[in-house]
Coordinates of C-alpha atoms in Angstrom, one line a residue:
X1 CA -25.6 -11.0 -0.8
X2 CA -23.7 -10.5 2.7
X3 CA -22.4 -13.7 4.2
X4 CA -22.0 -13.9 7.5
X5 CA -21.7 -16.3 10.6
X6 CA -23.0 -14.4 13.1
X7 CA -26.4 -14.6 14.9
X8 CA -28.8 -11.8 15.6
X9 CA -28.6 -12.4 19.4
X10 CA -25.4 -12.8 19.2
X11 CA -25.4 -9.1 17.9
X12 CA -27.5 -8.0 20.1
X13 CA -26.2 -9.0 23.2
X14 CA -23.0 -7.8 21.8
X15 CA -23.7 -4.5 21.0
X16 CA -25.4 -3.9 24.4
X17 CA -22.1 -4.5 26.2
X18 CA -20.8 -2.0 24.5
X19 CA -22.2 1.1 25.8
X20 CA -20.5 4.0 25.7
X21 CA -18.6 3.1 22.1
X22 CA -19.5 4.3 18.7
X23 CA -21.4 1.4 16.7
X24 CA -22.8 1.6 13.4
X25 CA -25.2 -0.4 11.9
X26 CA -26.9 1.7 9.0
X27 CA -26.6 -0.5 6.1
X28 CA -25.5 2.2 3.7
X29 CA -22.2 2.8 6.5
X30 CA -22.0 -1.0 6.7
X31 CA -21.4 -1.2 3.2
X32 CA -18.8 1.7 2.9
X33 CA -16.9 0.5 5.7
X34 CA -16.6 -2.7 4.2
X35 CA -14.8 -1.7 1.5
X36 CA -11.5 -0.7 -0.1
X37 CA -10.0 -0.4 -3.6
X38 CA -11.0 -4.0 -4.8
X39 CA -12.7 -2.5 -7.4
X40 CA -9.4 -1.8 -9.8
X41 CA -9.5 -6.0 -9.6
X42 CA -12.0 -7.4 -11.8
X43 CA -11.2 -10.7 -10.4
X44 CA -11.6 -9.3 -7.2
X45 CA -14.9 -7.6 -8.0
X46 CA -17.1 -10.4 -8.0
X47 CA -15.8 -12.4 -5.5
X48 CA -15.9 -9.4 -2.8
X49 CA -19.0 -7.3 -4.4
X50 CA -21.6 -7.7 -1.3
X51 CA -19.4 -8.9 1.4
X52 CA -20.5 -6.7 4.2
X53 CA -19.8 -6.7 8.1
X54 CA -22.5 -6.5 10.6
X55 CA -21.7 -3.9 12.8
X56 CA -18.6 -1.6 12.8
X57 CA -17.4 -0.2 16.1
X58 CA -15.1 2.8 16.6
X59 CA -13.2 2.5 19.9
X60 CA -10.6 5.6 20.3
X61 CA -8.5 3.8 23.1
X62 CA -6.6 0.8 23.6
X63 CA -8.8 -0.2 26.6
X64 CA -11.9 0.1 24.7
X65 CA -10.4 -2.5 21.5
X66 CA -9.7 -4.6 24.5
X67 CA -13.4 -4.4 25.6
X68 CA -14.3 -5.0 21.8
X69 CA -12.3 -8.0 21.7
X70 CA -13.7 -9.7 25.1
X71 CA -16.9 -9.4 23.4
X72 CA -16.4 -10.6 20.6
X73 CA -14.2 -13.6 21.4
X74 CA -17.2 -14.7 24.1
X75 CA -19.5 -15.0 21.3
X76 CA -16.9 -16.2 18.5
X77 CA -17.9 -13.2 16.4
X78 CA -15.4 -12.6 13.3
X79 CA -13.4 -9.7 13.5
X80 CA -12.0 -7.4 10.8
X81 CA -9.6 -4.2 11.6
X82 CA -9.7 -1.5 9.3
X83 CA -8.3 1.9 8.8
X84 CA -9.2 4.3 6.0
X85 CA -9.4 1.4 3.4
X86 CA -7.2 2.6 1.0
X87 CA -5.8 -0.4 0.2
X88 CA -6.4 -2.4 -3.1
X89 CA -6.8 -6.1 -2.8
X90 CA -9.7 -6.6 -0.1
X91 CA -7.4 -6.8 2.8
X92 CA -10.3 -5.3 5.2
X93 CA -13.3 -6.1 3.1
X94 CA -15.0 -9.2 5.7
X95 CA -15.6 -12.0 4.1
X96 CA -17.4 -14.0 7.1
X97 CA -19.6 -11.1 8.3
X98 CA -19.4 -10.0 12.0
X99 CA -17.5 -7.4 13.7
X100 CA -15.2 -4.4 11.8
X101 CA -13.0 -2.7 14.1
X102 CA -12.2 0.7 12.4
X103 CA -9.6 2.3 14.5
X104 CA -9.2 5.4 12.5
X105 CA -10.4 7.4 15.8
X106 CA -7.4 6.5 17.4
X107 CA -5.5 9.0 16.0
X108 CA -3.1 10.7 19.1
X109 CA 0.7 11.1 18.3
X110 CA 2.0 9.9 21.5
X111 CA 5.6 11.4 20.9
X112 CA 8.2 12.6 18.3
X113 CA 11.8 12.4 19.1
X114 CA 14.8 13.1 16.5
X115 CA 14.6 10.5 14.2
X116 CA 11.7 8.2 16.1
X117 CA 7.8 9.0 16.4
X118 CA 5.2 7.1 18.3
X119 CA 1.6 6.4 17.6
X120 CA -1.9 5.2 17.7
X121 CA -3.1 3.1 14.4
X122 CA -5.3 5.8 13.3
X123 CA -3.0 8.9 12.4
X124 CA -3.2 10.0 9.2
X125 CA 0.0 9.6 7.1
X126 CA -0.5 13.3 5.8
X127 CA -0.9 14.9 9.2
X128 CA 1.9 12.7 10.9
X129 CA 4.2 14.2 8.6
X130 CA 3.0 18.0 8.7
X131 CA 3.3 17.6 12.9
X132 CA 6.8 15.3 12.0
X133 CA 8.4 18.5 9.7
X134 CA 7.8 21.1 12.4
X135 CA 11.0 19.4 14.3
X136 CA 13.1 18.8 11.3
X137 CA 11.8 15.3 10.4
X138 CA 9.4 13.1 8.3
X139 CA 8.3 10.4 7.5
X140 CA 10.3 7.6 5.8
X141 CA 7.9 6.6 2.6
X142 CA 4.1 6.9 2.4
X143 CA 1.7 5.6 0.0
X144 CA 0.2 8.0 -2.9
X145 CA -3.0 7.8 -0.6
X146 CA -1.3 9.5 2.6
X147 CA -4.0 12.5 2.5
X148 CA -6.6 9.6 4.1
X149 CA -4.1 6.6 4.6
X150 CA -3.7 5.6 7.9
X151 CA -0.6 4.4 9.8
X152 CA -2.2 1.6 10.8
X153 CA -3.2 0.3 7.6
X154 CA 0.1 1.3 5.7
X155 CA 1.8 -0.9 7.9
X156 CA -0.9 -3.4 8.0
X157 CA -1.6 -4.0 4.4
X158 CA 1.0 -1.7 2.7
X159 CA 4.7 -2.3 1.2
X160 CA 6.4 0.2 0.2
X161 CA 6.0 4.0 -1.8
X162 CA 7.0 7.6 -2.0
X163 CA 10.5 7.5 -0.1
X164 CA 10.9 3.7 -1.2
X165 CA 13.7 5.0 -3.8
X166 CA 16.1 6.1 -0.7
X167 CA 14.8 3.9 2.2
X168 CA 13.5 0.4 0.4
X169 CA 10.4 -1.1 1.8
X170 CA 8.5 -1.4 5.0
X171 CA 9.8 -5.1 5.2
X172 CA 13.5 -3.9 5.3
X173 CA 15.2 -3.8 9.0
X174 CA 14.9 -0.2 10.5
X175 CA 11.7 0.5 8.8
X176 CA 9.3 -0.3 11.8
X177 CA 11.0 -0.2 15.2
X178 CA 7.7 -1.6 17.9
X179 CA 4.3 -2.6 17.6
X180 CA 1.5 -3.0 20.6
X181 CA -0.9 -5.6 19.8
X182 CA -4.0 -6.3 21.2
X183 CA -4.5 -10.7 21.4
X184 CA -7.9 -11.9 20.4
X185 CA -8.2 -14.6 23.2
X186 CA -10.3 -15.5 26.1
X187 CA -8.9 -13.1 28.4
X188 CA -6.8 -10.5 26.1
X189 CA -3.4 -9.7 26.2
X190 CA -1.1 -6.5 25.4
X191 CA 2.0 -7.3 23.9
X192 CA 4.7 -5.4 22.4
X193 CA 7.3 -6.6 19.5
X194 CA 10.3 -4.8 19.0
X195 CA 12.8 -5.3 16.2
X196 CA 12.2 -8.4 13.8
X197 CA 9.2 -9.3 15.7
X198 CA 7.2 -6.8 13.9
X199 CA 7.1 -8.4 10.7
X200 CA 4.9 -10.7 12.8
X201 CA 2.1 -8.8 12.4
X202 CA 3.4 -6.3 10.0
X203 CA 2.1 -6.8 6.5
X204 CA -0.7 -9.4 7.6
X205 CA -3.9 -8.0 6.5
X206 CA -4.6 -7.8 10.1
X207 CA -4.8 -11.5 10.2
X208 CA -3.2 -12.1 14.0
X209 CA -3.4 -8.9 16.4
X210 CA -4.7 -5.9 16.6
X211 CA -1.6 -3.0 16.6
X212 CA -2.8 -0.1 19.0
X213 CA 0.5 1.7 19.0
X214 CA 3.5 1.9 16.6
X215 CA 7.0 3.1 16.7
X216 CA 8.6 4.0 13.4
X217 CA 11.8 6.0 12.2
X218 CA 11.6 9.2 11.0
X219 CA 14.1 10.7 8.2
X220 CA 15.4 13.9 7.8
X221 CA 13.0 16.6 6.1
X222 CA 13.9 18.3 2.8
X223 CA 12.3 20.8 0.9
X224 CA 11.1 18.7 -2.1
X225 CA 10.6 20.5 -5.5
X226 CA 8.5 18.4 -7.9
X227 CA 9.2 18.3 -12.0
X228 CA 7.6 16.1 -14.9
X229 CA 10.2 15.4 -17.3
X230 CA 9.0 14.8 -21.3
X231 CA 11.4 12.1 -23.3
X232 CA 10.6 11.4 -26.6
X233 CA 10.8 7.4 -26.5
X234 CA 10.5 5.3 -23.8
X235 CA 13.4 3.4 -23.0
X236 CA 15.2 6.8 -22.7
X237 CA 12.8 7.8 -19.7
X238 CA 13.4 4.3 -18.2
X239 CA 17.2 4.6 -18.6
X240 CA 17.3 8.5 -16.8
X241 CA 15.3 6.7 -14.1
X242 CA 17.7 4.2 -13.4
X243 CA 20.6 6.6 -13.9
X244 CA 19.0 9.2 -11.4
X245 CA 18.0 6.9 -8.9
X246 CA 21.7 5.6 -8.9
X247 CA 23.1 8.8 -8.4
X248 CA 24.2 9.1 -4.7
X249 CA 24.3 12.5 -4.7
X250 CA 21.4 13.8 -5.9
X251 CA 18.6 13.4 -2.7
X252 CA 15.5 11.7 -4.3
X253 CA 11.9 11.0 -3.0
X254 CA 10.0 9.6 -6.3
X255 CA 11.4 8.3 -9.3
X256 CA 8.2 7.5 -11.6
X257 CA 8.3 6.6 -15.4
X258 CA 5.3 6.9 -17.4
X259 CA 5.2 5.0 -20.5
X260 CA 2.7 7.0 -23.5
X261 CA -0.1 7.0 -23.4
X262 CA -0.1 7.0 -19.6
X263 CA 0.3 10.7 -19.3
X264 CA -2.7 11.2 -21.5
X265 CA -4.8 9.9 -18.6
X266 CA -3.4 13.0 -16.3
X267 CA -5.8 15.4 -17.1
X268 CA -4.1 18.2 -15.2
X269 CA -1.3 17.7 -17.2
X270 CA -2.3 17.3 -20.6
X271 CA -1.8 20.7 -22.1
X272 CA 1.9 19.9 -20.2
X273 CA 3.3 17.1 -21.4
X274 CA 3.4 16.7 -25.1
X275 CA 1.4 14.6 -27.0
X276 CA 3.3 11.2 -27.8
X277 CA 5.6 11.7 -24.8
X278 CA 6.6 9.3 -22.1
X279 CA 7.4 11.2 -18.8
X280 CA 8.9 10.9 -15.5
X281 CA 7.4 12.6 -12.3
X282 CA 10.5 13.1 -10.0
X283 CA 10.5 14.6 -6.7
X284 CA 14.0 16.1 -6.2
X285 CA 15.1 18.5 -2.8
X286 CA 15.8 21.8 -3.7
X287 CA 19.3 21.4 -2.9
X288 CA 19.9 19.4 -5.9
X289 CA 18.1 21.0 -8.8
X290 CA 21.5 22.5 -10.4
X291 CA 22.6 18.5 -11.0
X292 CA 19.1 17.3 -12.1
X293 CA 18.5 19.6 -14.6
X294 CA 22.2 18.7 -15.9
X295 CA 21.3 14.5 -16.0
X296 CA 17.7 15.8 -17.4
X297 CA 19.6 17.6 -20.7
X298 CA 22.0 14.9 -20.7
X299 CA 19.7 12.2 -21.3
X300 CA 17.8 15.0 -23.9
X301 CA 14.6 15.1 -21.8
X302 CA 12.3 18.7 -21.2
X303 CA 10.9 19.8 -17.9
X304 CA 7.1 20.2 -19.0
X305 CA 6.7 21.0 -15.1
X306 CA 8.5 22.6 -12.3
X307 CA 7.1 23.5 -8.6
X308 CA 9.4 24.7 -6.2
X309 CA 8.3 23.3 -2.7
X310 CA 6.4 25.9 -1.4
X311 CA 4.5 25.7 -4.7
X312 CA 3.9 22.4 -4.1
X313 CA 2.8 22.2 -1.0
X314 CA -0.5 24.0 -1.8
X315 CA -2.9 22.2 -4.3
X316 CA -2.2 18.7 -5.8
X317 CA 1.2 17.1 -5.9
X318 CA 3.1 15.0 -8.1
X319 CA 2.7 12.2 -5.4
X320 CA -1.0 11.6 -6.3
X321 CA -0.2 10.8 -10.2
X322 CA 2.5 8.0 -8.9
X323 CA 2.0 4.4 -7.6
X324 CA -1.8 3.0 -7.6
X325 CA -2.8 6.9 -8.1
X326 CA -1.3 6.4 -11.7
X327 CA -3.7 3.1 -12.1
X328 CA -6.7 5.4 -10.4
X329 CA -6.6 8.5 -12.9
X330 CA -6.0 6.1 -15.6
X331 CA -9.2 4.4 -14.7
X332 CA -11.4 7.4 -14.3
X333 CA -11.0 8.1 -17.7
X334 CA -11.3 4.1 -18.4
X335 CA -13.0 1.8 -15.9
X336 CA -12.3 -0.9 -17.7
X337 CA -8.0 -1.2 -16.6
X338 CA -6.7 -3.1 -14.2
X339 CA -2.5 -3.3 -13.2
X340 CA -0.1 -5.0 -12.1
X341 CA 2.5 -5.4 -9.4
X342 CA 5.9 -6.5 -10.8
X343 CA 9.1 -6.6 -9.6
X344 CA 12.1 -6.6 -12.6
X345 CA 15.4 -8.0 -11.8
X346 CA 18.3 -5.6 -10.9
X347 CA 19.5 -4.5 -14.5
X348 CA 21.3 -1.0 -15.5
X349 CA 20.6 -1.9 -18.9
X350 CA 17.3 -2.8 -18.3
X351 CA 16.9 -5.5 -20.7
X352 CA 13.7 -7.6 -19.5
X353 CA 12.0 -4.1 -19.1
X354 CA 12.3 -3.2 -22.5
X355 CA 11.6 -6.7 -23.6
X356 CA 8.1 -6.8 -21.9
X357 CA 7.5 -3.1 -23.3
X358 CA 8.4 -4.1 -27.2
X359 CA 6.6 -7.5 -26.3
X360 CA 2.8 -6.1 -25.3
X361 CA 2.6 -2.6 -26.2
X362 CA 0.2 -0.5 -24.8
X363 CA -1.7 -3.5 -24.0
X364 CA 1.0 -3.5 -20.8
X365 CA 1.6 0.0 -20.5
X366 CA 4.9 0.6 -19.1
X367 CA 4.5 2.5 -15.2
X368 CA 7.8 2.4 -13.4
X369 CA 8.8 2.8 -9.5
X370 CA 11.9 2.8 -8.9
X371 CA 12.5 1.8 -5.6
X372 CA 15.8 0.6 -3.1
X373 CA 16.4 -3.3 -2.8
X374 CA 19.0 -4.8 -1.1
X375 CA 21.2 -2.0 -1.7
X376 CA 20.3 -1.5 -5.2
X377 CA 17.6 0.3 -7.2
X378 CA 15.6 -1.2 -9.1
X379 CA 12.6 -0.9 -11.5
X380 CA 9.4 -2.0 -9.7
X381 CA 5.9 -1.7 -12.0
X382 CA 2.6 -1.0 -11.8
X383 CA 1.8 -1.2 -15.3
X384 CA -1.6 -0.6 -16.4
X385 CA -3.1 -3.7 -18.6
X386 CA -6.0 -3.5 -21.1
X387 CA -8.0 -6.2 -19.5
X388 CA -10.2 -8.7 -21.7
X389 CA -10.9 -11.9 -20.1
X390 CA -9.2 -13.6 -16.8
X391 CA -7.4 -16.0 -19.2
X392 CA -5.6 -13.1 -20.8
X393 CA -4.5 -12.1 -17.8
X394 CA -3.4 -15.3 -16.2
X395 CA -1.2 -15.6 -19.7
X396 CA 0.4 -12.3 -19.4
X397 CA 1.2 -13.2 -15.6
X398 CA 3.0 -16.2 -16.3
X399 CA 4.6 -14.7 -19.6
X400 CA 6.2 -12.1 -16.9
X401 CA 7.1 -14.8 -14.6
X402 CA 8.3 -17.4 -17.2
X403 CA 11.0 -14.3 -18.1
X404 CA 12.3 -13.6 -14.6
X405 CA 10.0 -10.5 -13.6
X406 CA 8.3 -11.5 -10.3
X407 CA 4.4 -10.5 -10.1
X408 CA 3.1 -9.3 -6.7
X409 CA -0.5 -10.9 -7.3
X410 CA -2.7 -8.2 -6.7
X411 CA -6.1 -9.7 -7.9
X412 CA -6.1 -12.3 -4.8
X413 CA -7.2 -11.2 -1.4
X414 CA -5.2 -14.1 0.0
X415 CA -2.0 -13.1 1.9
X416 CA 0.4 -16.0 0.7
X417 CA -1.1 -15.6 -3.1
X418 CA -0.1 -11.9 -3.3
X419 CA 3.2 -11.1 -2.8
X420 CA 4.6 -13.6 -0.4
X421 CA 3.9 -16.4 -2.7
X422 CA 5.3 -18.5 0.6
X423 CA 4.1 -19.5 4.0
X424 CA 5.2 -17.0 6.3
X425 CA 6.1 -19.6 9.5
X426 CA 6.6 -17.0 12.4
X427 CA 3.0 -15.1 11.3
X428 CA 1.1 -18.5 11.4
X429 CA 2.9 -19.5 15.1
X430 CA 2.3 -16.0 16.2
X431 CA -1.8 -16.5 15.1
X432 CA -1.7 -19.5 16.8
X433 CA -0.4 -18.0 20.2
X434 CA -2.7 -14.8 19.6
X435 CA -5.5 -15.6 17.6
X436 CA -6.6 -19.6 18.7
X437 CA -10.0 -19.1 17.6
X438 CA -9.3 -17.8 14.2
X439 CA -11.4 -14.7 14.4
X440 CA -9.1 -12.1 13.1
X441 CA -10.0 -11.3 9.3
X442 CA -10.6 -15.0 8.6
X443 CA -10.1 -16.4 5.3
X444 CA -7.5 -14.2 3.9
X445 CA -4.5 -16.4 5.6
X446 CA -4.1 -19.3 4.0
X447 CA -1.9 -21.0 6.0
X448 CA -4.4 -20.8 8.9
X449 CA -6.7 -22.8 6.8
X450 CA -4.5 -25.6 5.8
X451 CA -2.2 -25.8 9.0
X452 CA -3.7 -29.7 9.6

């Protein structure tokens, strides 16, 4: 059952000052734009099956959100912004009913400048970067869902992805430059945040303002050639993962190890990768394929796959088989997996990795990112559990924990209980300032709820 705190004539009236805007109220639309990727939680499941918005409107201009807002703030109507909900732990599923906001029509590139790009919320991640790589540039990192991912959201509700490896996480300095963000008050403001004032609203579920317009950094473009690489144990393909993404001089985009039977699940790959094998999918520039296949041999590993980038800019690409595309394909062939989100402890050796792999099997299967931290790479994880009961779970949680991996919650919908695991101060002030009535996406801050 939808829950919601909103009154018909409240709807109504609502939806008859905004004429001229797109609003939907089919139920079938309702429900799909009420959604996102919740579904690979089966904690999440039940707690977010059936929430549903009441009406979704699709503004395409910053003036028009601004109308929305008005409205919705003179009737106290709860208000949810979405993008292409791509993301995975109910960041834009409403729990309280109301309004969604899906700004995926607002889509205009305002400019691109060497090394800077400007735009609306709603550009796609794949098309930024096709318009992006006519100049010379593209974009920094992207999540394995940038065909339908939106700017917006990435920055919204994302962390980090392809490109992490070479340019860390949306959270590090330099990785978002300005935000405009629409307040939700009485008489709405637009304001704009510039350096560490976008982690304000960046990575906030949408919680406290509404970003209309982004500035972010651009990197420069290379001709990326993709390869699957077949080891015959494990630990080896971990260990060339960690070597390769230390080695300054080979240019890197994706550094992904696959622990067996992961690659089993890649259906496009199977008569590829031998049976029994643990991979890597690597995406390398063409300029340094002579010194990859030299660290490939010397760590005894066989290319099963190799596209040059032409190649592999037509079709599929290696991209969608990494990150929560890994946990996805695994999944179609077994709805029954969940994952994780885990971040191991800078180690060449890799000592706690190969601990948690001898420790739960396939029962934990072994999927590594290895992504930039503080100057360092370093294995992140998304392995892929067997899941049994939410007990089970909770135990191999703190088992990870209790060792010194540190798990990026993603079976809670709640922003302090994912990865943050801490009150974020400045986002709670800046809600407060921007957001008095609590509208925005309310009950997925917890820090909102318990600030008395």
């Amino acid at each position: 059952m939808t829950s919601t705190t909103a009154q018909p004539a409240d709807l109504e009236s609502f939806s008859a000052e905004l004429t001229g805007l797109e609003i939907i109220t089919d139920p079938a639309q309702l429900t799909k734009l009420s959604q996102d990727y919740y579904t690979f939680s089966p904690i999440l499941q039940p707690l977010l099956d059936g929430k549903r918005g009441d009406v979704v409107v699709r503004p395409t201009t910053e003036a028009a959100v601004i109308q929305v807002v008005t409205a919705c703030v003179k009737r106290r109507l709860p208000l949810t912004v979405r993008g292409a909900g791509t993301g995975n732990y109910g960041q834009c599923v409403p729990l309280q009913g109301g309004v969604i906001l899906d700004l995926s029509r607002m889509q205009a590139v305002k400019w691109v400048k060497p090394g800077i790009a400007c735009v609306e919320p709603g550009v796609k991640l794949a098309a930024l970067d096709k318009e992006t790589r006519s100049s010379g540039w593209e974009i920094r990192m992207l999540p394995s869902t940038y065909r339908t991912a939106t700017i917006g959201g990435f920055i919204g509700g994302g962390s980090g992805g392809i490109g992490s490896i070479t340019y860390g996480q949306i959270r590090d300095r330099g990785n978002l430059l300005a935000v405009r963000v629409v307040t939700v008050e009485d008489e709405p403001r637009v304001i704009e945040l510039r350096g560490d004032d976008v982690y304000k609203v960046a990575h906030a579920y949408g919680t406290n303002g509404i970003i209309t317009e982004l500035e972010i950094p651009l990197a420069p473009a290379y001709a990326w050639a993709e390869a699957i690489v077949a080891f015959p144990d494990f630990m080896t393909a971990a260990r060339f993962g960690q070597v390769f993404s230390d080695s300054d001089g080979m240019i890197k985009k994706l550094v992904c190890i696959c622990a067996d039977p992961i690659p089993t699940y890649f259906a496009a790959f199977r008569n590829m990768i031998p049976a029994g094998s643990h991979c890597a999918l690597v995406l390398v520039a063409e300029s340094s394929l002579e010194p990859f296949a030299a660290l490939v041999s010397e760590y005894n590993g066989t290319i099963c796959l190799q596209k040059s980038a032409q190649e592999a800019s037509r079709g599929s690409t290696l991209v969608e088989y990494s990150w929560n595309h890994t946990t996805l394909h695994a999944r179609s062939v077994d709805p029954s997996l969940t994952y994780l989100q885990t971040m191991f402890p800078s180690d060449k050796e890799l000592k706690l990795v190969e601990r948690m792999y001898q420790h739960f099997g396939d029962e934990v299967m072994m999927h590594l990112e290895f992504i930039r931290m503080g100057g360092e790479a370093i294995p992140a994880a998304l392995q892929i559990v067997r899941y049994t009961t939410p007990e089970r779970l909770a135990e191999i949680i703190r088992y990870h924990e209790d060792n010194g991996a540190f798990i990026a919650n993603p079976h809670t919908f709640v922003l302090e209980d994912g990865g943050r695991k801490t009150v974020d101060v400045e986002q709670l002030r800046f809600k407060e300032r921007v957001d008095p009535y609590g509208l925005l996406n309310p009950g997925k801050m917890r820090a909102w709820a318990e600030r008395k």
